[in-house]
């Protein structure tokens, strides 16, 4: 019979670092062998067996895999086997992900709000100042300037829960591997002597500072009542509303600001001090504030980001302030929350920020020295978080950790799980965490059942039709952006018309600008990718 016409061998389409583990996923037979072919000379340079037959509900596929980790020579290659045909070409190379890393950071720059973006660096995404009109605090006649920051996603809302997660990811990525972040990604601040990732994080931090009120509460978001049409941001003139202060957003804010104090101390002590003072004020506010849960008021259809649990945000706030100041009251708070609610403290999602707090505590040598019993509890918590991710990969045909739960933003769930492994590895080096973190990146860059690299402008096949207002309005492709990915809940009209309950969860994806539940992009989906790419690049 005819062989496959489109390559059906799944690889990271960008390729692999020379000393990294290298696995490939095949649709056909164990017992067959596969060859690595040098694409320039067309000669076989390596041969290995095809292994492990596995069936997964998430893909409704039977898969096999091969491992060519021992082959380390830089070059351009393809893989082939008799039954599976030939793969796309890919590279084995040092620094292979470096340009991608810059692009994934710059994606955030292209989301900037309140500034003029000029064509010399923003290309088709250039626009005049946007959303600079004075905003109204919803339900009052008070007005406030809350211009700046980033647009959240394909919409123009600016939300504290997701903005804080994004800056924390950027700062931690930098802190773990400062040497990987250049001052030359092509933004106005390039060449100013500060890594561009920190210039970019500061854009959002300055906005977050405006979202704090005089008594330390932090407003949840700035939105228009309805999502605008597919217009450029500077064309969106609808009234802006600031929505109520929340303990969840305030806790996130404290976490981001206290971490910013440590990160910017040597770069701009005055700014760092402002961040710390803001963090302290909001922490004090939190001590007497109680949880309320956001829902859109009548007539609003903005992103809700409702969070009904502020325990993890309070924990992060106390941990980050303890890391910044060493003051006993913050440590007491960390301990109290941890002892009472450790089970609520897992996660690096906008809604579940606990693992960041645990990580920040474990970075502190004085915790290890002065209170080794508590240090051990924290360590075992983060290791448990990482082991849970690792365990979830063991029966997955593509070596990722979602079982069959492919929800809205599944690609970000995968990036976040990779980030948990990277954080754990940063505390306790473990080759299994390194390899599995890389496996999560390989999935995002093409080694998945759709044979698609989910980051724009990477690999052979990547998304072209994003759900993103500027991209539609300018008829251009936003570079370096991770799309949401498969969502088996079918939450937009396009996926509803194409798929049904029988569709494999991991295949409920369509590269269509109208598919907001699978093909939107978002700041807090790119940021764990930035952290993941840099962690993988550093480890190999
Ligand atoms: O939590 C359930 C889970 O228990 C269940 O197993 C799973 C089954 O599919 O669904 C999970 O819920 C989903 C949830 O995301 C998971 O985080 C919901 O179905 C889904 O509706 C929800 O989607 C959210 C979406 O807004 C709609 O509210 C996304 O997380 C969230 O990232 C997205 O955020 C939007 C903003 O509103 C506006 N800005 C753009 C942004 C990105 O699309
Ligand atoms: O464009 C909106 C996107 O940014 C949101 O993530 C998504 C879910 O809140 O909603 C999109 O807006 C759609 C709305 O929910 C329903 N009508 C069509 C809108 C865009 O096509
Ligand atoms: Zn704007």
Coordinates of C-alpha atoms in Angstrom, one line a residue, residues 265-482:
X265 CA 17.6 46.0 43.5
X266 CA 20.9 46.3 41.6
X267 CA 19.4 47.7 38.5
X268 CA 17.3 50.5 39.9
X269 CA 17.3 50.7 43.7
X270 CA 14.7 53.5 43.8
X271 CA 12.2 51.4 41.7
X272 CA 13.0 48.3 43.7
X273 CA 12.2 50.3 46.9
X274 CA 8.9 51.5 45.5
X275 CA 8.0 47.9 44.7
X276 CA 8.8 46.8 48.2
X277 CA 6.9 49.6 49.9
X278 CA 3.9 48.8 47.7
X279 CA 4.1 45.1 48.6
X280 CA 4.3 45.8 52.3
X281 CA 1.3 48.1 52.2
X282 CA -0.8 45.5 50.4
X283 CA 0.3 42.8 52.8
X284 CA -0.9 44.8 55.7
X285 CA -4.2 45.4 53.9
X286 CA -4.6 41.7 53.4
X287 CA -4.4 41.0 57.1
X288 CA -7.9 42.4 57.7
X289 CA -9.4 41.9 54.2
X290 CA -11.7 39.0 53.4
X291 CA -12.2 37.0 50.2
X292 CA -14.7 38.1 47.7
X293 CA -15.2 36.3 44.4
X294 CA -15.4 38.2 41.1
X295 CA -18.3 37.9 38.7
X296 CA -19.0 40.2 35.8
X297 CA -21.8 42.7 36.6
X298 CA -24.9 42.8 34.5
X299 CA -24.0 44.0 31.0
X300 CA -20.3 43.0 31.2
X301 CA -18.7 40.2 29.1
X302 CA -15.0 40.7 29.9
X303 CA -12.7 37.9 31.0
X304 CA -13.8 37.0 34.6
X305 CA -10.8 35.1 36.0
X306 CA -12.9 34.3 39.1
X307 CA -11.0 32.8 41.9
X308 CA -12.8 31.5 45.0
X309 CA -9.7 30.7 47.1
X310 CA -7.1 33.2 48.2
X311 CA -5.0 30.9 50.5
X312 CA -2.4 30.3 47.8
X313 CA -2.1 34.1 47.0
X314 CA -1.8 35.0 50.7
X315 CA 0.9 32.3 51.0
X316 CA 2.8 33.6 48.0
X317 CA 2.6 37.2 49.3
X318 CA 4.1 36.2 52.7
X319 CA 6.8 34.0 51.1
X320 CA 7.9 36.7 48.7
X321 CA 8.0 39.3 51.4
X322 CA 9.9 37.0 53.7
X323 CA 12.4 36.4 50.9
X324 CA 12.7 40.2 50.3
X325 CA 13.0 41.3 54.0
X326 CA 13.8 38.4 56.3
X327 CA 11.2 39.8 58.7
X328 CA 9.7 37.3 61.2
X329 CA 6.1 38.2 60.8
X330 CA 6.1 37.1 57.1
X331 CA 7.8 33.8 58.1
X332 CA 5.2 33.2 60.7
X333 CA 2.5 33.8 58.2
X334 CA 4.1 31.4 55.7
X335 CA 4.2 28.7 58.4
X336 CA 0.7 29.2 59.6
X337 CA -0.7 29.0 56.1
X338 CA 1.5 26.0 55.2
X339 CA 0.6 24.0 58.3
X340 CA -3.1 24.6 57.9
X341 CA -3.5 24.3 54.1
X342 CA -0.6 22.7 52.4
X343 CA -3.0 20.8 50.1
X344 CA -4.2 24.1 48.6
X345 CA -0.7 25.3 47.7
X346 CA 0.1 23.5 44.5
X347 CA 0.2 25.3 41.2
X348 CA 1.8 27.9 39.0
X349 CA -1.5 28.9 37.3
X350 CA -3.0 32.4 37.6
X351 CA -5.6 30.8 40.0
X352 CA -3.2 28.5 41.9
X353 CA 0.0 30.3 42.7
X354 CA 1.2 28.2 45.7
X355 CA 4.2 26.5 44.1
X356 CA 5.8 29.9 43.5
X357 CA 5.7 30.6 47.2
X358 CA 7.3 27.2 48.1
X359 CA 10.0 27.7 45.5
X360 CA 10.8 31.2 46.8
X361 CA 11.1 29.8 50.4
X362 CA 13.4 27.0 49.3
X363 CA 15.8 29.5 47.6
X364 CA 16.5 31.0 51.0
X365 CA 19.6 29.6 52.7
X366 CA 18.5 30.9 56.1
X367 CA 15.4 28.7 56.1
X368 CA 17.6 25.7 55.4
X369 CA 20.0 26.7 58.1
X370 CA 17.8 28.0 60.8
X371 CA 14.7 25.8 60.6
X372 CA 15.6 22.5 58.8
X373 CA 12.4 20.8 59.9
X374 CA 10.3 23.4 58.1
X375 CA 12.7 23.4 55.1
X376 CA 12.2 19.7 54.8
X377 CA 8.5 20.1 54.7
X378 CA 8.7 22.7 52.0
X379 CA 11.1 20.6 50.0
X380 CA 8.9 17.6 50.2
X381 CA 6.0 19.7 49.0
X382 CA 7.7 20.9 45.9
X383 CA 9.2 17.5 45.2
X384 CA 5.7 16.0 45.5
X385 CA 4.3 18.6 43.1
X386 CA 7.1 17.6 40.6
X387 CA 6.6 13.9 41.1
X388 CA 2.9 14.3 40.4
X389 CA 3.7 15.8 37.0
X390 CA 6.3 13.1 36.3
X391 CA 4.0 10.3 37.3
X392 CA 1.3 11.6 34.9
X393 CA 3.7 11.3 32.0
X394 CA 4.5 7.6 32.4
X395 CA 1.6 6.3 30.4
X396 CA 1.3 9.0 27.9
X397 CA 2.2 8.4 24.3
X398 CA 3.7 11.9 23.9
X399 CA 5.4 12.0 27.3
X400 CA 3.2 14.8 28.7
X401 CA 1.2 15.1 31.9
X402 CA -2.4 15.9 31.1
X403 CA -4.0 12.4 31.1
X404 CA -7.1 13.1 29.0
X405 CA -7.9 16.6 30.5
X406 CA -7.4 18.9 27.5
X407 CA -9.2 22.0 28.6
X408 CA -9.1 25.6 27.4
X409 CA -5.4 26.6 27.5
X410 CA -4.2 23.0 27.5
X411 CA -0.9 24.1 26.0
X412 CA -0.3 26.4 28.9
X413 CA -1.2 23.6 31.3
X414 CA 1.6 21.7 29.6
X415 CA 4.0 24.6 29.8
X416 CA 3.1 25.2 33.5
X417 CA 3.7 21.5 34.3
X418 CA 7.1 21.8 32.6
X419 CA 7.8 24.9 34.7
X420 CA 7.0 23.0 37.9
X421 CA 9.6 20.4 36.9
X422 CA 12.1 23.2 36.1
X423 CA 11.6 24.9 39.5
X424 CA 12.0 21.6 41.3
X425 CA 15.1 20.9 39.3
X426 CA 16.5 24.3 40.3
X427 CA 16.2 23.4 43.9
X428 CA 17.2 19.7 43.7
X429 CA 18.9 18.8 40.4
X430 CA 17.3 15.7 39.0
X431 CA 17.8 14.4 35.5
X432 CA 14.3 13.0 35.3
X433 CA 12.9 16.5 35.9
X434 CA 15.2 17.9 33.2
X435 CA 14.2 15.3 30.7
X436 CA 10.5 15.6 31.4
X437 CA 10.6 19.4 31.3
X438 CA 12.1 19.0 27.9
X439 CA 9.4 16.5 26.9
X440 CA 6.8 19.1 27.7
X441 CA 8.6 21.6 25.4
X442 CA 8.9 18.9 22.7
X443 CA 5.2 18.5 22.7
X444 CA 4.6 22.2 22.3
X445 CA 7.1 22.4 19.4
X446 CA 5.6 19.6 17.4
X447 CA 5.9 16.2 19.1
X448 CA 2.1 15.9 19.5
X449 CA -0.7 14.0 17.8
X450 CA -1.5 17.0 15.6
X451 CA 2.1 17.1 14.3
X452 CA 2.0 20.9 14.7
X453 CA 4.3 23.3 16.4
X454 CA 2.0 25.3 18.6
X455 CA 4.3 28.4 18.7
X456 CA 4.0 30.8 15.7
X457 CA 7.0 31.1 13.4
X458 CA 8.6 27.9 14.8
X459 CA 9.1 24.5 13.1
X460 CA 7.6 23.4 9.8
X461 CA 3.9 23.7 10.6
X462 CA 2.7 26.2 13.1
X463 CA -0.6 28.2 13.6
X464 CA -1.4 30.9 11.0
X465 CA -4.8 32.2 12.0
X466 CA -4.7 33.4 15.6
X467 CA -7.6 34.6 17.6
X468 CA -6.0 38.0 18.3
X469 CA -7.5 41.3 17.5
X470 CA -4.4 43.1 16.2
X471 CA -3.4 40.1 14.1
X472 CA -6.8 40.1 12.4
X473 CA -7.0 43.9 12.1
X474 CA -3.5 44.1 10.6
X475 CA -3.8 40.9 8.7
X476 CA -0.4 39.8 10.1
X477 CA 1.0 36.9 12.1
X478 CA 2.0 37.6 15.7
X479 CA 5.5 35.9 16.1
X480 CA 6.6 33.8 19.0
X481 CA 3.1 33.2 20.4
X482 CA 1.9 30.0 22.0

